[in-house]
PDB file of C-alpha atoms in Angstrom:
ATOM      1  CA  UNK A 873     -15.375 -13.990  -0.437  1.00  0.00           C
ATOM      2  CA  UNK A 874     -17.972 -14.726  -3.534  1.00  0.00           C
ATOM      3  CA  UNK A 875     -16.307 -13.880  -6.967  1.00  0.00           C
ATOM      4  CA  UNK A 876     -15.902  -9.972  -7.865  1.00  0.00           C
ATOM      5  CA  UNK A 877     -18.914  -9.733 -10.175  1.00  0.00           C
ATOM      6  CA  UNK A 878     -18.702  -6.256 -11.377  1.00  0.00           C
ATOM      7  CA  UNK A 879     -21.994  -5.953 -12.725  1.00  0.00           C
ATOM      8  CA  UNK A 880     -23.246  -2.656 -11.006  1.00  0.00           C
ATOM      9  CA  UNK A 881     -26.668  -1.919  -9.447  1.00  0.00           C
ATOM     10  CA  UNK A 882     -25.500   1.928  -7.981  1.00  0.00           C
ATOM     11  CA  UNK A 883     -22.638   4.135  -7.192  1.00  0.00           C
ATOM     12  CA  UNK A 884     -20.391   3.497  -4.285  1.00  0.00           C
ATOM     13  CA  UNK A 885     -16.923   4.339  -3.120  1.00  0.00           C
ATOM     14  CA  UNK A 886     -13.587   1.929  -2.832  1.00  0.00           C
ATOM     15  CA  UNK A 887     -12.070   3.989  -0.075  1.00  0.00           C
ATOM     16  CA  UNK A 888      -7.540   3.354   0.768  1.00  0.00           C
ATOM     17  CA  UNK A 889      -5.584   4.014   3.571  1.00  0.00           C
ATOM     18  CA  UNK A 890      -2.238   2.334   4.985  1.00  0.00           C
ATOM     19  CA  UNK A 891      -2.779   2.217   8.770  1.00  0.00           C
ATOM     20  CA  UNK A 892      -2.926   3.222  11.867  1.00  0.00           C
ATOM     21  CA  UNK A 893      -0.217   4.153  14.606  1.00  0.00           C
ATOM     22  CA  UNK A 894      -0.453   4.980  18.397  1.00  0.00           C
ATOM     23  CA  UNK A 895       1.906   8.826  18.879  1.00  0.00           C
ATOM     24  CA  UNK A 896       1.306   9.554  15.602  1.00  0.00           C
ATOM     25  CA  UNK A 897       4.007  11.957  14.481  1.00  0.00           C
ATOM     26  CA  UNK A 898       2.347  13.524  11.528  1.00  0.00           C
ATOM     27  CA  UNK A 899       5.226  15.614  10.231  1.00  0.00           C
ATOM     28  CA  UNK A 900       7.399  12.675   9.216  1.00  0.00           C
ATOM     29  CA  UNK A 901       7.936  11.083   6.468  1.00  0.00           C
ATOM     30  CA  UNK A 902       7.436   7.564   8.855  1.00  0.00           C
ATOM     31  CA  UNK A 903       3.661   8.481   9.032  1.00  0.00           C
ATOM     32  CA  UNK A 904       2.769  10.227   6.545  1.00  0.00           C
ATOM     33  CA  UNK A 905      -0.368   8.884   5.462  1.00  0.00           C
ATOM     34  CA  UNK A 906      -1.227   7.377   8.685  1.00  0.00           C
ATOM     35  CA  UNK A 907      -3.950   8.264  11.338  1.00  0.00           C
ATOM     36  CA  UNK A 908      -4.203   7.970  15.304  1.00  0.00           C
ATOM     37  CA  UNK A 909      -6.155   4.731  16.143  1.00  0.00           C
ATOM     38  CA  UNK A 910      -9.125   6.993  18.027  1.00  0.00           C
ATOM     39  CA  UNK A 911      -9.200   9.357  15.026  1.00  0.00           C
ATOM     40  CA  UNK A 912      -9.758   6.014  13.075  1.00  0.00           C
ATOM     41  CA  UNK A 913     -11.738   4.479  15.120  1.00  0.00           C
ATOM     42  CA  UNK A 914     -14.357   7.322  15.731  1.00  0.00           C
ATOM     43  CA  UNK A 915     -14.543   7.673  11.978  1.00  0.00           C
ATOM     44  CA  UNK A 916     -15.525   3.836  11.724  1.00  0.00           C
ATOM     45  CA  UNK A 917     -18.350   4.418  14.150  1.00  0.00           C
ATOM     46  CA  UNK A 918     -19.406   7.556  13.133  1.00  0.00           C
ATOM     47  CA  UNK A 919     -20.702   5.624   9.623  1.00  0.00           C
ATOM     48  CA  UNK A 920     -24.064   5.916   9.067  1.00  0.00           C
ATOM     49  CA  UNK A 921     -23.698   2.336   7.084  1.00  0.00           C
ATOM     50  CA  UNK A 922     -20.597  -0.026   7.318  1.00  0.00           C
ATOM     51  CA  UNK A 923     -18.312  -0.425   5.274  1.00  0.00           C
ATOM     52  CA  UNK A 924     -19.195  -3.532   3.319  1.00  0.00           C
ATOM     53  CA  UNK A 925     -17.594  -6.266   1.224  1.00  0.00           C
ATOM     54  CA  UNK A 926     -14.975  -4.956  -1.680  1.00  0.00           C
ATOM     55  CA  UNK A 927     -17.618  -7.410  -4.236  1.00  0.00           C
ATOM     56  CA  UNK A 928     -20.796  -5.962  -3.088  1.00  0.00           C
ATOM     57  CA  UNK A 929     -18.663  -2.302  -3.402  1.00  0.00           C
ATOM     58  CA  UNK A 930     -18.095  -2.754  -7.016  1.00  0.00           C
ATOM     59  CA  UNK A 931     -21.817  -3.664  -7.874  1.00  0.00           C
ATOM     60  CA  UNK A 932     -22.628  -0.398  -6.304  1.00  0.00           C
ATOM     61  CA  UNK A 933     -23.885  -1.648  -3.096  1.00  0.00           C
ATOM     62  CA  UNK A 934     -22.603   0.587  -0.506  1.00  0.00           C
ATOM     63  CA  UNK A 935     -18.665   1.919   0.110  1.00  0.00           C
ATOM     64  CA  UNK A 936     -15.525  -0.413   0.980  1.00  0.00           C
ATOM     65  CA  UNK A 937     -12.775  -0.215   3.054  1.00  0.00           C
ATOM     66  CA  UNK A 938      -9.225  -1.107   1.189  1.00  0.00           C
ATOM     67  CA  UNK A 939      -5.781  -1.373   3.409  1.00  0.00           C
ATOM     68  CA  UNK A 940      -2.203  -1.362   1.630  1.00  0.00           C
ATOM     69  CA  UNK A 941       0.638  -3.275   2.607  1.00  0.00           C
ATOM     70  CA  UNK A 942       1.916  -5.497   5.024  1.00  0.00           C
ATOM     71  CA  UNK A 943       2.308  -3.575   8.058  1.00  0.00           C
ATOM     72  CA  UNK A 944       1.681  -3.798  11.514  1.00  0.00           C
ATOM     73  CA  UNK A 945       0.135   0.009  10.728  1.00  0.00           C
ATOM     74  CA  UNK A 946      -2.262  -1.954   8.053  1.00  0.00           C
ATOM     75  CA  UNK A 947      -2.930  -5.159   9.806  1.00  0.00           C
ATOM     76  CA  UNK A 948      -3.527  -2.881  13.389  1.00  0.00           C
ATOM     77  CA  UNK A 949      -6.003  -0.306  11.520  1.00  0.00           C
ATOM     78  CA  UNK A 950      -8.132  -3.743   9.649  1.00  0.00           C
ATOM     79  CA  UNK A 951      -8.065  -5.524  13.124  1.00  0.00           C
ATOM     80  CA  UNK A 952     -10.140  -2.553  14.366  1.00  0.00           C
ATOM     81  CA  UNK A 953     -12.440  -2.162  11.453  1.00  0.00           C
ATOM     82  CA  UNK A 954     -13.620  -5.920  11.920  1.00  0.00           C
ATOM     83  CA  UNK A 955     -14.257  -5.101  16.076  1.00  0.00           C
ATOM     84  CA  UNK A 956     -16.698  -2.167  15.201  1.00  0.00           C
ATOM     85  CA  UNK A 957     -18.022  -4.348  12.255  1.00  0.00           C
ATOM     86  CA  UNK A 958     -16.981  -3.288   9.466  1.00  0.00           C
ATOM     87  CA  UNK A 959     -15.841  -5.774   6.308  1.00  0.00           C
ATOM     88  CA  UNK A 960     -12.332  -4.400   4.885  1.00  0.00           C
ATOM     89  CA  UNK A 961      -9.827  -6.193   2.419  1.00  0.00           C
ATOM     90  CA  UNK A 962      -5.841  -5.810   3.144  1.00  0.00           C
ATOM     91  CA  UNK A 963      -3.567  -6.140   0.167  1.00  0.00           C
ATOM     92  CA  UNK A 964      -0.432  -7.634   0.619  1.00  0.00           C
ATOM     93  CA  UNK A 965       3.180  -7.936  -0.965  1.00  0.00           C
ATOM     94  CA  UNK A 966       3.763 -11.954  -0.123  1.00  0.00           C
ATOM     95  CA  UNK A 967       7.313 -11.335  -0.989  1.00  0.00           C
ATOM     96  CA  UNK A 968       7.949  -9.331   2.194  1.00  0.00           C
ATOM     97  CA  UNK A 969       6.127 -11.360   3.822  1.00  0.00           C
ATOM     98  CA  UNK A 970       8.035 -14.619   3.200  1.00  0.00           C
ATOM     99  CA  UNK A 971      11.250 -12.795   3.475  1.00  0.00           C
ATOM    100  CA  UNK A 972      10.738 -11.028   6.125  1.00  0.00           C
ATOM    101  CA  UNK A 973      11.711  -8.031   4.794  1.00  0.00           C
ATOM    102  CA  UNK A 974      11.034  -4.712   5.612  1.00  0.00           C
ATOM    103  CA  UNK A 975       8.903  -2.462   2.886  1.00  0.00           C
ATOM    104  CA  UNK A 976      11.895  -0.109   0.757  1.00  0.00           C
ATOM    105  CA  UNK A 977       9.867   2.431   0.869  1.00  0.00           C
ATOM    106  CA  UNK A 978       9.175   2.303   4.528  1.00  0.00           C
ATOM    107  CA  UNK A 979      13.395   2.556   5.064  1.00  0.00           C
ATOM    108  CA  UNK A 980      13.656   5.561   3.162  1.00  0.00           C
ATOM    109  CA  UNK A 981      11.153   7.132   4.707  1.00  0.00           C
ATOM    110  CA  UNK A 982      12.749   6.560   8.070  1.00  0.00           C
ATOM    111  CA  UNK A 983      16.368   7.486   6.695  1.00  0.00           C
ATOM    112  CA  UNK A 984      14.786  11.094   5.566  1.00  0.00           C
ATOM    113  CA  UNK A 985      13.132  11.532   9.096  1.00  0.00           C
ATOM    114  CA  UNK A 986      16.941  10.184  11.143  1.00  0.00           C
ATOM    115  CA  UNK A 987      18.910  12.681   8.643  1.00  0.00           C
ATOM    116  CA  UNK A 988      20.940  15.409  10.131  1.00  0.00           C
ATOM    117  CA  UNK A 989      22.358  16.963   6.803  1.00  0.00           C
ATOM    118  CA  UNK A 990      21.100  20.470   6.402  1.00  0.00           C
ATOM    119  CA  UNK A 991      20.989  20.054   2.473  1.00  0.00           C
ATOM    120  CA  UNK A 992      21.855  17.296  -0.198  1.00  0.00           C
ATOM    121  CA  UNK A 993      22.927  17.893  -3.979  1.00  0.00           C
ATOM    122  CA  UNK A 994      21.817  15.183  -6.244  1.00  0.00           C
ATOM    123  CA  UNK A 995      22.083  15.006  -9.826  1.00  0.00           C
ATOM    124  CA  UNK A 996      23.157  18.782 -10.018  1.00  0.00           C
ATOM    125  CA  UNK A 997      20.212  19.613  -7.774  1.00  0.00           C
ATOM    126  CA  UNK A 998      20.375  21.078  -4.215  1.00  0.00           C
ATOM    127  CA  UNK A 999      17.717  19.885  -1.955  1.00  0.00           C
ATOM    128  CA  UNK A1000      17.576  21.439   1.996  1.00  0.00           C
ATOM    129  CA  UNK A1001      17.248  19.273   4.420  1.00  0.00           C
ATOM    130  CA  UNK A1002      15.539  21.795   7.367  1.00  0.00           C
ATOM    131  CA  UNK A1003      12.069  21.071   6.869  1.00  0.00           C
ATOM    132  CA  UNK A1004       9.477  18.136   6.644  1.00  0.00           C
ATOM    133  CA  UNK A1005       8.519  19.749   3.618  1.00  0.00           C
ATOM    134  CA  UNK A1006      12.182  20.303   1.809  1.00  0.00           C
ATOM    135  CA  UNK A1007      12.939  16.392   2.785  1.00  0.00           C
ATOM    136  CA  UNK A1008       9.034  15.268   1.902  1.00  0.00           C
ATOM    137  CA  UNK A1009      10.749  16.837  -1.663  1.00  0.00           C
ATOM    138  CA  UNK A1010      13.825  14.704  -1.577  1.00  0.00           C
ATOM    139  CA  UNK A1011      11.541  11.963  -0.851  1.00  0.00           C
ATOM    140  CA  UNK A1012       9.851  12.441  -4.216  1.00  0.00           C
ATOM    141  CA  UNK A1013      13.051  12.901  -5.833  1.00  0.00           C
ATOM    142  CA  UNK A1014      13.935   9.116  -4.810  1.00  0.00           C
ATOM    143  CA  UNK A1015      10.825   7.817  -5.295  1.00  0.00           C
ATOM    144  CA  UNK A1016      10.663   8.628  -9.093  1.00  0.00           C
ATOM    145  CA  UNK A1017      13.922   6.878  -9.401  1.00  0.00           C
ATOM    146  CA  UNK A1018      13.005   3.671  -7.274  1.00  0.00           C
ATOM    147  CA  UNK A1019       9.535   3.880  -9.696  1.00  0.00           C
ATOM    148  CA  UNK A1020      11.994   2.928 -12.203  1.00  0.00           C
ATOM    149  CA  UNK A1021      13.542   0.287 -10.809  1.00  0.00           C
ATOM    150  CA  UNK A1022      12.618  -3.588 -11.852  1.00  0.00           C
ATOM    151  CA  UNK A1023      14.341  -5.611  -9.449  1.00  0.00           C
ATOM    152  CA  UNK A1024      13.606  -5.447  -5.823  1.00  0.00           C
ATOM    153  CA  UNK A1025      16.953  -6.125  -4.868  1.00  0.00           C
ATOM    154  CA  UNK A1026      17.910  -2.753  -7.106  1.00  0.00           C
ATOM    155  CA  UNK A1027      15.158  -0.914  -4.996  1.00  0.00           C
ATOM    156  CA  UNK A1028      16.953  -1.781  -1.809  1.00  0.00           C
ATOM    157  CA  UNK A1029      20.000  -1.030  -2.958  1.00  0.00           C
ATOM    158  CA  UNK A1030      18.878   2.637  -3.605  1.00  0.00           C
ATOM    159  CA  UNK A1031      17.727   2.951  -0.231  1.00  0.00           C
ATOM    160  CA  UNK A1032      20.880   2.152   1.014  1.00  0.00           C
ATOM    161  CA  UNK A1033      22.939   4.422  -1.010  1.00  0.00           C
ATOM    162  CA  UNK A1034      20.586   7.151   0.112  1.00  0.00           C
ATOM    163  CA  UNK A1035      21.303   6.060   3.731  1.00  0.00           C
ATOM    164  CA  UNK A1036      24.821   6.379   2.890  1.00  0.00           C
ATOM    165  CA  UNK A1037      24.543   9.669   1.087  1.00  0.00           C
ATOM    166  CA  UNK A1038      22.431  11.075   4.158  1.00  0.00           C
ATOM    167  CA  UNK A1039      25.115   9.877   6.546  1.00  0.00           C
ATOM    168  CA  UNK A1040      22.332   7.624   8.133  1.00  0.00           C
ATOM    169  CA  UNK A1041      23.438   4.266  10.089  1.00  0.00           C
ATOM    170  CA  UNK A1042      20.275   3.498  12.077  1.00  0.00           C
ATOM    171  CA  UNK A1043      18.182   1.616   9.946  1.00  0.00           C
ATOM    172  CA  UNK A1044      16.376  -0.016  12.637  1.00  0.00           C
ATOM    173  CA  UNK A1045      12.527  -0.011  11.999  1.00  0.00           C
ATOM    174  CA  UNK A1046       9.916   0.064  14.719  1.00  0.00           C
ATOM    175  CA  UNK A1047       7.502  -2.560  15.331  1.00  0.00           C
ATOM    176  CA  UNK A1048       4.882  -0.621  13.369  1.00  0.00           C
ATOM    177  CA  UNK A1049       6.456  -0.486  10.281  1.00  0.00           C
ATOM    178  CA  UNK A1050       7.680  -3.735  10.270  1.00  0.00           C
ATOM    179  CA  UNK A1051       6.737  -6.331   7.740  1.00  0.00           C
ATOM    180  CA  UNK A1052       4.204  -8.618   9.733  1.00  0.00           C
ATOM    181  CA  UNK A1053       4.591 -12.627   9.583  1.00  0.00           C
ATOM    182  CA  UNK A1054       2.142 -15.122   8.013  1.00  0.00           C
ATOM    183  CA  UNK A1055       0.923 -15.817  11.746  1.00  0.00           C
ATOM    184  CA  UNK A1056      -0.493 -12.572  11.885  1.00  0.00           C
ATOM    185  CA  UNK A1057      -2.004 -12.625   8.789  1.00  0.00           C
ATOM    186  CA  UNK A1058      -3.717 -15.974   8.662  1.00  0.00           C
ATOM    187  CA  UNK A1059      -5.471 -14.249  12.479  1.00  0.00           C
ATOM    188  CA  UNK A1060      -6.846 -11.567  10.863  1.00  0.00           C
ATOM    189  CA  UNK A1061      -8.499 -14.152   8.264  1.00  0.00           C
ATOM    190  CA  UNK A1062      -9.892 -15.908  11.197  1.00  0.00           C
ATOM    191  CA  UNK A1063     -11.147 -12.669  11.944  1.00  0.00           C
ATOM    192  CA  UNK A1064     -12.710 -12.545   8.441  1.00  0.00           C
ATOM    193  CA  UNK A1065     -10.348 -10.052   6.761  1.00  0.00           C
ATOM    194  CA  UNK A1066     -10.096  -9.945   3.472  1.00  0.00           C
ATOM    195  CA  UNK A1067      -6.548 -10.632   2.145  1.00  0.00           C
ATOM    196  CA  UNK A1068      -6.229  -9.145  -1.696  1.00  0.00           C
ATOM    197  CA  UNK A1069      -3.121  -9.303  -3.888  1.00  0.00           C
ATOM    198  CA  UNK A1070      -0.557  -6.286  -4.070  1.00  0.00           C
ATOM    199  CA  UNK A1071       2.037  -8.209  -6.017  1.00  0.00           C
ATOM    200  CA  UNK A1072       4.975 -10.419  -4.947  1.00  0.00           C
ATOM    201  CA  UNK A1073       7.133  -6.838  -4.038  1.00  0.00           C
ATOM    202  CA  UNK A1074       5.865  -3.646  -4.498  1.00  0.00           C
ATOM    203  CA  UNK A1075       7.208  -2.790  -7.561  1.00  0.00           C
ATOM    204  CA  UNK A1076       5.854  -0.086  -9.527  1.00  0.00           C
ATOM    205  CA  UNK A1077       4.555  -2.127 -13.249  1.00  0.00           C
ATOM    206  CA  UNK A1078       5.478   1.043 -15.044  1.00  0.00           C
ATOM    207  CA  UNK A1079       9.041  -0.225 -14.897  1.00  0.00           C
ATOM    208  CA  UNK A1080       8.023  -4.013 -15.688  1.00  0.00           C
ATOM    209  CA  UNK A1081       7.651  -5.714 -18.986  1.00  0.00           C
ATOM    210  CA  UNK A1082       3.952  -7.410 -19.092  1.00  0.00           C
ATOM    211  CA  UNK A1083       5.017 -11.032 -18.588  1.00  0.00           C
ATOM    212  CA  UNK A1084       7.062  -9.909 -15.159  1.00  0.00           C
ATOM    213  CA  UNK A1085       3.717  -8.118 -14.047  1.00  0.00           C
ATOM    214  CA  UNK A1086       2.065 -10.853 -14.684  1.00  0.00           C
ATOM    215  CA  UNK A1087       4.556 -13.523 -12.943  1.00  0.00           C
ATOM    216  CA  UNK A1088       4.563 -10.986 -10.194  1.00  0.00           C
ATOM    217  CA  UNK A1089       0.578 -11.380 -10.259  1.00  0.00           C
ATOM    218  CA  UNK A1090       0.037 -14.766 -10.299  1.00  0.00           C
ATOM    219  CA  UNK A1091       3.405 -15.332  -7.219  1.00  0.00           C
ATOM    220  CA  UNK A1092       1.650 -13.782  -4.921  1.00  0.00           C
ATOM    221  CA  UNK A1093      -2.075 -14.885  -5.789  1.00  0.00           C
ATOM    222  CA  UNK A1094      -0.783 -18.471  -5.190  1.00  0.00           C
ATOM    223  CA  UNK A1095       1.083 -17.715  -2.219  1.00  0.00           C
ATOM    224  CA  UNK A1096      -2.425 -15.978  -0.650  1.00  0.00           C
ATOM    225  CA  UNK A1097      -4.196 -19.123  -2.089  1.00  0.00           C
ATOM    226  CA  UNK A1098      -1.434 -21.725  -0.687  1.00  0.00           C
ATOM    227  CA  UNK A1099      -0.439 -20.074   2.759  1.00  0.00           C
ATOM    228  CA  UNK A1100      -3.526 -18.356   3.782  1.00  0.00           C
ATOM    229  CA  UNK A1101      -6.522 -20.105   2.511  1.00  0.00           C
ATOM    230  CA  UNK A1102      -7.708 -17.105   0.630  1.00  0.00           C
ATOM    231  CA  UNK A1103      -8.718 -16.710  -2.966  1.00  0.00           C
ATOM    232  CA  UNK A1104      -7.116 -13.286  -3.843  1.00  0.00           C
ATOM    233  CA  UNK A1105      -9.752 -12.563  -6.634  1.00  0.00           C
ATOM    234  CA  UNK A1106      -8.639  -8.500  -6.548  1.00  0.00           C
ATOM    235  CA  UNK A1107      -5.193  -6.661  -7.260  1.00  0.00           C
ATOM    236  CA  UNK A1108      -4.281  -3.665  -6.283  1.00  0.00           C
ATOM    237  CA  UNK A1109      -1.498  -1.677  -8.556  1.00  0.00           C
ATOM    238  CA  UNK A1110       1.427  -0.931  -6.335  1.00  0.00           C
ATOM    239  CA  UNK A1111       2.062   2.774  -5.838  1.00  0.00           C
ATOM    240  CA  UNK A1112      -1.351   3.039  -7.670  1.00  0.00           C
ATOM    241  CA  UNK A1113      -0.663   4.913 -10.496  1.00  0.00           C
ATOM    242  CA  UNK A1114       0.547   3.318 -13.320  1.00  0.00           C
ATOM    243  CA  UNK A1115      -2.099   1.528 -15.305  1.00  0.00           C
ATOM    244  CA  UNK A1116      -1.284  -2.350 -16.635  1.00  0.00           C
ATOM    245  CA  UNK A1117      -0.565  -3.293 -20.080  1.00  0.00           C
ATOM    246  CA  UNK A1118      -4.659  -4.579 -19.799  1.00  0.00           C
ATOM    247  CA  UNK A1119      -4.419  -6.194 -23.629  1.00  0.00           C
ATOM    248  CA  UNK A1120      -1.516  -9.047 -21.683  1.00  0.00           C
ATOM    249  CA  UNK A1121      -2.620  -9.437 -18.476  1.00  0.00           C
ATOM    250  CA  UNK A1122      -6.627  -8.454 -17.849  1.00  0.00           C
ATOM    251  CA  UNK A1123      -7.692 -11.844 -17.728  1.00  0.00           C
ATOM    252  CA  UNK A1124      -5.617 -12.450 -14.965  1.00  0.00           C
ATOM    253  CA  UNK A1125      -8.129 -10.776 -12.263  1.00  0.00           C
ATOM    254  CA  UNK A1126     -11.403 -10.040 -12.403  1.00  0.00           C
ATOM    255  CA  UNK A1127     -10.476  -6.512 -10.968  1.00  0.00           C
ATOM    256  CA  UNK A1128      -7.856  -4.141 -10.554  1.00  0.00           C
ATOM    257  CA  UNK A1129      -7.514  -1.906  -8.279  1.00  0.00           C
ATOM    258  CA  UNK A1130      -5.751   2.259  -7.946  1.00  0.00           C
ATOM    259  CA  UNK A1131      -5.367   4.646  -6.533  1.00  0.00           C
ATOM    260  CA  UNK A1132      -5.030   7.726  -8.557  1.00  0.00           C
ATOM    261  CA  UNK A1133      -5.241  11.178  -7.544  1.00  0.00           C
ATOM    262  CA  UNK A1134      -5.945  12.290 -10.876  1.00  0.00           C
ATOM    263  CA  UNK A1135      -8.300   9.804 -12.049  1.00  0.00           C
ATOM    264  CA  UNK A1136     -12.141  10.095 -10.959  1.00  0.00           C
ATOM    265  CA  UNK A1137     -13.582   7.362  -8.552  1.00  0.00           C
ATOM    266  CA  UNK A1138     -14.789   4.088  -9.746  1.00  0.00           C
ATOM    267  CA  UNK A1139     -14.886   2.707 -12.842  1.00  0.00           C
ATOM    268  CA  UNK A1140     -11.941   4.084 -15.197  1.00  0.00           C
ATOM    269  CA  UNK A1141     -12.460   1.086 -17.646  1.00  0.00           C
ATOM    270  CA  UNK A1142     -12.925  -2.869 -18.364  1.00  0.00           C
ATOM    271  CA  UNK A1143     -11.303  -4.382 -15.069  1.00  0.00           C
ATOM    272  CA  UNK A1144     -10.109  -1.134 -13.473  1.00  0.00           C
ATOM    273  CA  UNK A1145     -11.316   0.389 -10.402  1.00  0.00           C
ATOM    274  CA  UNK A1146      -9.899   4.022  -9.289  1.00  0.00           C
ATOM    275  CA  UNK A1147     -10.110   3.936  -4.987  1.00  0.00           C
ATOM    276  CA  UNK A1148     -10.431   7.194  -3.198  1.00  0.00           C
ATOM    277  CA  UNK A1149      -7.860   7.830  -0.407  1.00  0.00           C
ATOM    278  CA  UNK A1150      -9.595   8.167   3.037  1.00  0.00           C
ATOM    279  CA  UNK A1151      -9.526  11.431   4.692  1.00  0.00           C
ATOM    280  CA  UNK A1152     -10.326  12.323   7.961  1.00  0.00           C
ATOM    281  CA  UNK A1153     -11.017  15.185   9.938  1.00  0.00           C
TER     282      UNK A1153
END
């Protein structure tokens, strides 16, 4: 991939998504955010233009394609945009990766979905349990506490106490939402995927000081460089919301990349990038 010159000739958008799944189950927490591989797929071919590189994106030269995480859902949904043609870039936590580990976020979302409490009082708060939508609100509850959290061992740990507290034993994840292994990863770059930084964990860096963001940076950039072959010139901001401390750390990439619902697309400032979610149907 050529170096993320961001000097721009038009308008385009950086479009993010997290995957696909076969028996997509959309009332879960498990999928939220996820689409049927057809429902993908016919979106990818019903482009007028493809998708093109995330460089050629940022100088305003048509819309990209961005994947989060390292999934099976994420790796499945850039495998298909590469066989209809389409240039995408994954982002990856190497951490996971190496460890083998299984995304936090992806373990509480199961937990909430295997729950069969009919309500839950937290912190003096009473949360019912009956619908997607009542546990979808627990779910925020824990994530703004886990968004607070600096260690990923901490962030796990959380997970499991709301496991225990939700009187959940089965944390067994299926293949989809598993945490893929470098052999799958270093395929898809024979395939011409780009694979883009997402951190060493997925921490969120509004609970980091500025030199762990940027040790967490510059981990998983080398791992990318050293294990995959692939320069990692873009980062995307896990959870894609809080902004980095830019005056420490904006040399570090050329770009960074979010994902904020609040923010406009594009440009935001020096460095920063807002991506649109992909919607479809």
């Amino acid at each position: 991939m050529p170096g993320l010159n961001t000097t721009r000739t038009g308008s385009a958008s950086v479009f993010t998504m997290h995957g696909v799944v076969a028996g997509l189950e959309p009332d879960t927490c498990a999928h939220r955010g996820l689409f049927e591989p057809a429902q993908f797929v016919k979106h990818l071919r019903s482009r007028k233009t493809p998708y093109v590189e995330l460089a050629a994106a940022l100088r305003g030269e048509g819309d990209a394609l961005t994947i989060d995480d390292a999934t099976f859902t994420a790796c499945d949904a850039a495998a298909l945009a590469r066989e209809h043609g389409h240039h995408v870039t994954l982002f990856i936590n190497p951490g996971n990766v190496a460890a083998g580990e299984t995304y936090f976020f992806v373990l509480l979302n199961l937990v909430l979905d295997r729950t069969t409490l009919p309500r839950l009082t937290l912190g003096g708060r009473d949360f019912p349990l009956r619908t997607t939508a009542e546990r979808r609100e627990l779910r925020e509850y824990f994530k703004r506490r886990l968004l607070t959290l600096a260690g990923e061992a901490d962030r796990r740990e959380l997970v499991h106490a709301a496991a225990r507290q939700l009187g959940v034993a089965d944390l067994s994840v299926p293949r989809p939402l598993q945490t893929v292994g470098v052999d799958v990863l270093r395929e898809l770059g024979r395939r011409q995927v780009n694979i883009a930084n997402h951190g060493w964990t997925h921490g969120s860096v509004g609970a980091l000081p500025a030199d762990h963001i940027k040790q967490e940076i510059i981990r998983g950039r080398e791992w990318i460089n050293r294990e995959l072959g692939q320069p990692a010139l873009a980062y995307a901001v896990p959870f894609g919301q809080a902004l980095p401390p830019f005056s420490a750390n904006a040399k570090i990439y050329e770009i960074w990349l979010t994902s904020h619902e609040l923010l406009h697309d594009g440009f935001i400032g020096p460095h920063v990038f807002n991506r649109t979610t992909l919607r479809l149907g």
